[in-house]
């Protein structure tokens, strides 16, 4: 569909971000859902897969402000809200999720991502939605919307108006169990 578009095995291979108005990205969810040992916490940024988001943000930061995407939309699982923000591994400095003091504090993967986007000149907000509102599955997803601060009226205000997926007066969505247990008329 896109002749001439760069094809890379990983975002780590990209050196520059092609010019775009909206950048959407998802990154592996396993680091924010899989437990370490029995009863442990998700690995978060200590897992190399969890750190791929920093490569996305590196690409955004690699452009002058006026050349950066007007909007960045990120998606991941609910576990990113609770996962340990400690980065682990190699690296350091701006754009890798570390604070000046070193690792981000525990329980702060989402805060680290939001802070980096904010430091990159974006007004940010996030919201979680349960996909059962639209699909026959129950999966909570977290969406981050970052709007370039120079194009929003007030970067301190909520930059994005999150809509409800359905109002409380509508009947709850049917599940597969509801369908299978229906008695024929």
mmCIF file of C-alpha atoms in Angstrom:
data_model
loop_
_atom_site.group_PDB
_atom_site.id
_atom_site.type_symbol
_atom_site.label_atom_id
_atom_site.label_comp_id
_atom_site.label_asym_id
_atom_site.label_seq_id
_atom_site.Cartn_x
_atom_site.Cartn_y
_atom_site.Cartn_z
ATOM 1 C CA UNK A 1 0.000 0.000 0.000
ATOM 2 C CA UNK A 2 2.907 2.374 0.607
ATOM 3 C CA UNK A 3 5.582 1.906 -2.058
ATOM 4 C CA UNK A 4 8.905 3.317 -0.971
ATOM 5 C CA UNK A 5 7.957 3.457 2.705
ATOM 6 C CA UNK A 6 10.780 2.329 4.972
ATOM 7 C CA UNK A 7 10.311 -1.134 6.406
ATOM 8 C CA UNK A 8 12.214 -1.915 9.589
ATOM 9 C CA UNK A 9 12.202 -4.947 11.812
ATOM 10 C CA UNK A 10 12.205 -2.716 14.881
ATOM 11 C CA UNK A 11 11.766 0.923 15.848
ATOM 12 C CA UNK A 12 15.322 0.667 17.204
ATOM 13 C CA UNK A 13 16.572 0.629 13.585
ATOM 14 C CA UNK A 14 14.928 3.897 12.564
ATOM 15 C CA UNK A 15 17.264 6.875 12.544
ATOM 16 C CA UNK A 16 14.716 9.584 11.786
ATOM 17 C CA UNK A 17 10.982 9.938 11.909
ATOM 18 C CA UNK A 18 9.351 10.658 8.559
ATOM 19 C CA UNK A 19 7.362 13.874 8.596
ATOM 20 C CA UNK A 20 3.826 13.240 9.856
ATOM 21 C CA UNK A 21 0.972 15.023 11.601
ATOM 22 C CA UNK A 22 -0.073 12.104 13.821
ATOM 23 C CA UNK A 23 2.167 9.378 15.165
ATOM 24 C CA UNK A 24 0.468 6.298 16.590
ATOM 25 C CA UNK A 25 2.442 3.604 18.344
ATOM 26 C CA UNK A 26 1.913 0.574 20.464
ATOM 27 C CA UNK A 27 4.753 -1.216 22.153
ATOM 28 C CA UNK A 28 4.961 -4.722 23.623
ATOM 29 C CA UNK A 29 2.595 -5.279 26.518
ATOM 30 C CA UNK A 30 4.254 -8.333 28.076
ATOM 31 C CA UNK A 31 6.606 -6.288 30.291
ATOM 32 C CA UNK A 32 3.560 -4.650 31.859
ATOM 33 C CA UNK A 33 1.512 -7.824 32.315
ATOM 34 C CA UNK A 34 3.858 -10.773 32.922
ATOM 35 C CA UNK A 35 4.848 -11.314 36.530
ATOM 36 C CA UNK A 36 8.416 -11.845 37.692
ATOM 37 C CA UNK A 37 8.484 -15.116 39.624
ATOM 38 C CA UNK A 38 5.447 -16.177 41.597
ATOM 39 C CA UNK A 39 3.501 -13.197 42.857
ATOM 40 C CA UNK A 40 6.087 -10.712 41.585
ATOM 41 C CA UNK A 41 5.476 -7.386 39.877
ATOM 42 C CA UNK A 42 5.500 -6.846 36.124
ATOM 43 C CA UNK A 43 8.981 -6.105 34.780
ATOM 44 C CA UNK A 44 8.115 -2.742 33.228
ATOM 45 C CA UNK A 45 11.117 -0.900 31.813
ATOM 46 C CA UNK A 46 13.570 -3.497 33.169
ATOM 47 C CA UNK A 47 12.445 -5.659 30.229
ATOM 48 C CA UNK A 48 14.020 -4.564 26.892
ATOM 49 C CA UNK A 49 10.627 -4.876 25.184
ATOM 50 C CA UNK A 50 9.173 -2.341 27.614
ATOM 51 C CA UNK A 51 11.871 0.148 26.690
ATOM 52 C CA UNK A 52 10.900 0.282 23.010
ATOM 53 C CA UNK A 53 8.660 3.245 23.797
ATOM 54 C CA UNK A 54 11.816 5.305 24.442
ATOM 55 C CA UNK A 55 12.886 4.723 20.840
ATOM 56 C CA UNK A 56 9.544 6.115 19.673
ATOM 57 C CA UNK A 57 10.090 9.183 21.849
ATOM 58 C CA UNK A 58 13.711 9.469 20.649
ATOM 59 C CA UNK A 59 12.389 9.742 17.098
ATOM 60 C CA UNK A 60 9.870 12.414 18.094
ATOM 61 C CA UNK A 61 12.599 14.392 19.898
ATOM 62 C CA UNK A 62 14.914 14.124 16.910
ATOM 63 C CA UNK A 63 12.986 16.803 15.048
ATOM 64 C CA UNK A 64 12.679 20.535 15.593
ATOM 65 C CA UNK A 65 9.495 21.427 17.458
ATOM 66 C CA UNK A 66 7.724 22.759 14.354
ATOM 67 C CA UNK A 67 8.562 19.494 12.526
ATOM 68 C CA UNK A 68 7.351 17.157 15.286
ATOM 69 C CA UNK A 69 4.018 15.374 14.938
ATOM 70 C CA UNK A 70 1.081 17.524 16.013
ATOM 71 C CA UNK A 71 -0.261 14.549 17.950
ATOM 72 C CA UNK A 72 1.227 11.385 19.406
ATOM 73 C CA UNK A 73 -1.074 8.527 20.379
ATOM 74 C CA UNK A 74 0.298 5.606 22.387
ATOM 75 C CA UNK A 75 -1.517 2.457 23.477
ATOM 76 C CA UNK A 76 -0.739 -0.296 25.965
ATOM 77 C CA UNK A 77 -2.311 -2.511 28.628
ATOM 78 C CA UNK A 78 -3.638 -1.438 32.024
ATOM 79 C CA UNK A 79 -0.521 -2.860 33.692
ATOM 80 C CA UNK A 80 1.500 0.153 32.549
ATOM 81 C CA UNK A 81 -0.354 2.136 35.212
ATOM 82 C CA UNK A 82 1.008 -0.082 37.993
ATOM 83 C CA UNK A 83 4.345 -1.284 36.622
ATOM 84 C CA UNK A 84 7.680 -0.390 38.112
ATOM 85 C CA UNK A 85 9.247 2.504 36.268
ATOM 86 C CA UNK A 86 12.797 1.442 37.077
ATOM 87 C CA UNK A 87 14.576 1.309 33.763
ATOM 88 C CA UNK A 88 17.307 -1.237 34.369
ATOM 89 C CA UNK A 89 19.630 -2.239 31.542
ATOM 90 C CA UNK A 90 22.037 0.128 29.864
ATOM 91 C CA UNK A 91 21.612 3.721 28.884
ATOM 92 C CA UNK A 92 21.021 6.951 30.672
ATOM 93 C CA UNK A 93 20.259 10.551 29.992
ATOM 94 C CA UNK A 94 17.416 12.353 28.288
ATOM 95 C CA UNK A 95 14.934 10.322 26.302
ATOM 96 C CA UNK A 96 15.441 6.982 27.986
ATOM 97 C CA UNK A 97 12.976 7.234 30.845
ATOM 98 C CA UNK A 98 15.482 8.074 33.549
ATOM 99 C CA UNK A 99 15.323 10.990 35.885
ATOM 100 C CA UNK A 100 18.422 13.027 36.722
ATOM 101 C CA UNK A 101 18.752 10.924 39.862
ATOM 102 C CA UNK A 102 18.748 7.642 37.865
ATOM 103 C CA UNK A 103 15.860 5.246 37.704
ATOM 104 C CA UNK A 104 12.313 6.539 37.779
ATOM 105 C CA UNK A 105 10.504 5.737 41.045
ATOM 106 C CA UNK A 106 8.648 2.443 41.418
ATOM 107 C CA UNK A 107 5.117 2.302 40.087
ATOM 108 C CA UNK A 108 5.670 5.008 37.540
ATOM 109 C CA UNK A 109 5.919 3.624 33.997
ATOM 110 C CA UNK A 110 3.016 5.758 32.826
ATOM 111 C CA UNK A 111 4.327 8.792 34.715
ATOM 112 C CA UNK A 112 7.748 8.401 33.075
ATOM 113 C CA UNK A 113 6.210 8.294 29.594
ATOM 114 C CA UNK A 114 3.935 11.264 30.332
ATOM 115 C CA UNK A 115 6.837 13.250 31.806
ATOM 116 C CA UNK A 116 9.020 12.614 28.747
ATOM 117 C CA UNK A 117 6.239 13.682 26.373
ATOM 118 C CA UNK A 118 5.606 16.787 28.466
ATOM 119 C CA UNK A 119 9.329 17.631 28.510
ATOM 120 C CA UNK A 120 9.288 17.174 24.722
ATOM 121 C CA UNK A 121 6.779 19.994 24.316
ATOM 122 C CA UNK A 122 3.474 18.117 24.395
ATOM 123 C CA UNK A 123 0.330 18.601 26.450
ATOM 124 C CA UNK A 124 -0.477 15.071 27.583
ATOM 125 C CA UNK A 125 -3.355 13.091 28.985
ATOM 126 C CA UNK A 126 -4.254 9.443 29.271
ATOM 127 C CA UNK A 127 -7.358 7.360 29.797
ATOM 128 C CA UNK A 128 -8.162 3.686 30.094
ATOM 129 C CA UNK A 129 -11.019 2.007 28.278
ATOM 130 C CA UNK A 130 -12.392 -1.499 28.587
ATOM 131 C CA UNK A 131 -12.766 -2.878 25.086
ATOM 132 C CA UNK A 132 -15.979 -4.673 26.083
ATOM 133 C CA UNK A 133 -17.680 -1.359 25.430
ATOM 134 C CA UNK A 134 -17.097 -1.947 21.713
ATOM 135 C CA UNK A 135 -15.941 -5.553 21.238
ATOM 136 C CA UNK A 136 -16.907 -8.984 22.575
ATOM 137 C CA UNK A 137 -13.881 -9.177 24.866
ATOM 138 C CA UNK A 138 -12.898 -7.696 28.198
ATOM 139 C CA UNK A 139 -9.536 -5.999 27.862
ATOM 140 C CA UNK A 140 -8.630 -2.713 29.433
ATOM 141 C CA UNK A 141 -6.335 -0.576 27.316
ATOM 142 C CA UNK A 142 -4.574 2.650 28.234
ATOM 143 C CA UNK A 143 -4.373 5.383 25.613
ATOM 144 C CA UNK A 144 -2.052 8.373 25.822
ATOM 145 C CA UNK A 145 -2.817 11.422 23.701
ATOM 146 C CA UNK A 146 -0.135 14.077 23.430
ATOM 147 C CA UNK A 147 -0.834 17.284 21.525
ATOM 148 C CA UNK A 148 1.982 19.606 20.595
ATOM 149 C CA UNK A 149 1.796 22.404 23.168
ATOM 150 C CA UNK A 150 2.249 25.152 20.567
ATOM 151 C CA UNK A 151 -1.034 24.196 18.907
ATOM 152 C CA UNK A 152 -3.275 23.894 21.989
ATOM 153 C CA UNK A 153 -4.810 26.898 23.721
ATOM 154 C CA UNK A 154 -3.570 26.077 27.208
ATOM 155 C CA UNK A 155 -1.001 23.306 27.644
ATOM 156 C CA UNK A 156 -1.816 23.111 31.357
ATOM 157 C CA UNK A 157 -5.484 22.366 30.711
ATOM 158 C CA UNK A 158 -6.691 18.925 29.749
ATOM 159 C CA UNK A 159 -5.552 18.912 26.121
ATOM 160 C CA UNK A 160 -7.899 16.203 24.959
ATOM 161 C CA UNK A 161 -11.585 15.690 25.712
ATOM 162 C CA UNK A 162 -12.065 11.981 26.408
ATOM 163 C CA UNK A 163 -15.470 10.715 25.381
ATOM 164 C CA UNK A 164 -17.399 7.912 27.022
ATOM 165 C CA UNK A 165 -17.827 4.936 24.756
ATOM 166 C CA UNK A 166 -21.452 4.452 25.744
ATOM 167 C CA UNK A 167 -23.786 6.187 28.148
ATOM 168 C CA UNK A 168 -25.069 4.600 31.350
ATOM 169 C CA UNK A 169 -28.627 4.370 30.013
ATOM 170 C CA UNK A 170 -27.708 1.936 27.245
ATOM 171 C CA UNK A 171 -27.911 -1.775 28.006
ATOM 172 C CA UNK A 172 -24.649 -3.472 28.886
ATOM 173 C CA UNK A 173 -22.900 -5.079 25.939
ATOM 174 C CA UNK A 174 -23.640 -8.728 25.290
ATOM 175 C CA UNK A 175 -20.955 -11.268 26.002
ATOM 176 C CA UNK A 176 -20.389 -14.546 24.209
ATOM 177 C CA UNK A 177 -21.915 -16.277 27.253
ATOM 178 C CA UNK A 178 -25.083 -14.163 26.841
ATOM 179 C CA UNK A 179 -25.395 -15.267 23.235
ATOM 180 C CA UNK A 180 -24.713 -18.938 23.919
ATOM 181 C CA UNK A 181 -27.095 -19.110 26.865
ATOM 182 C CA UNK A 182 -30.021 -17.484 25.057
ATOM 183 C CA UNK A 183 -32.995 -19.741 24.657
ATOM 184 C CA UNK A 184 -34.289 -19.885 21.109
ATOM 185 C CA UNK A 185 -37.625 -18.130 20.592
#
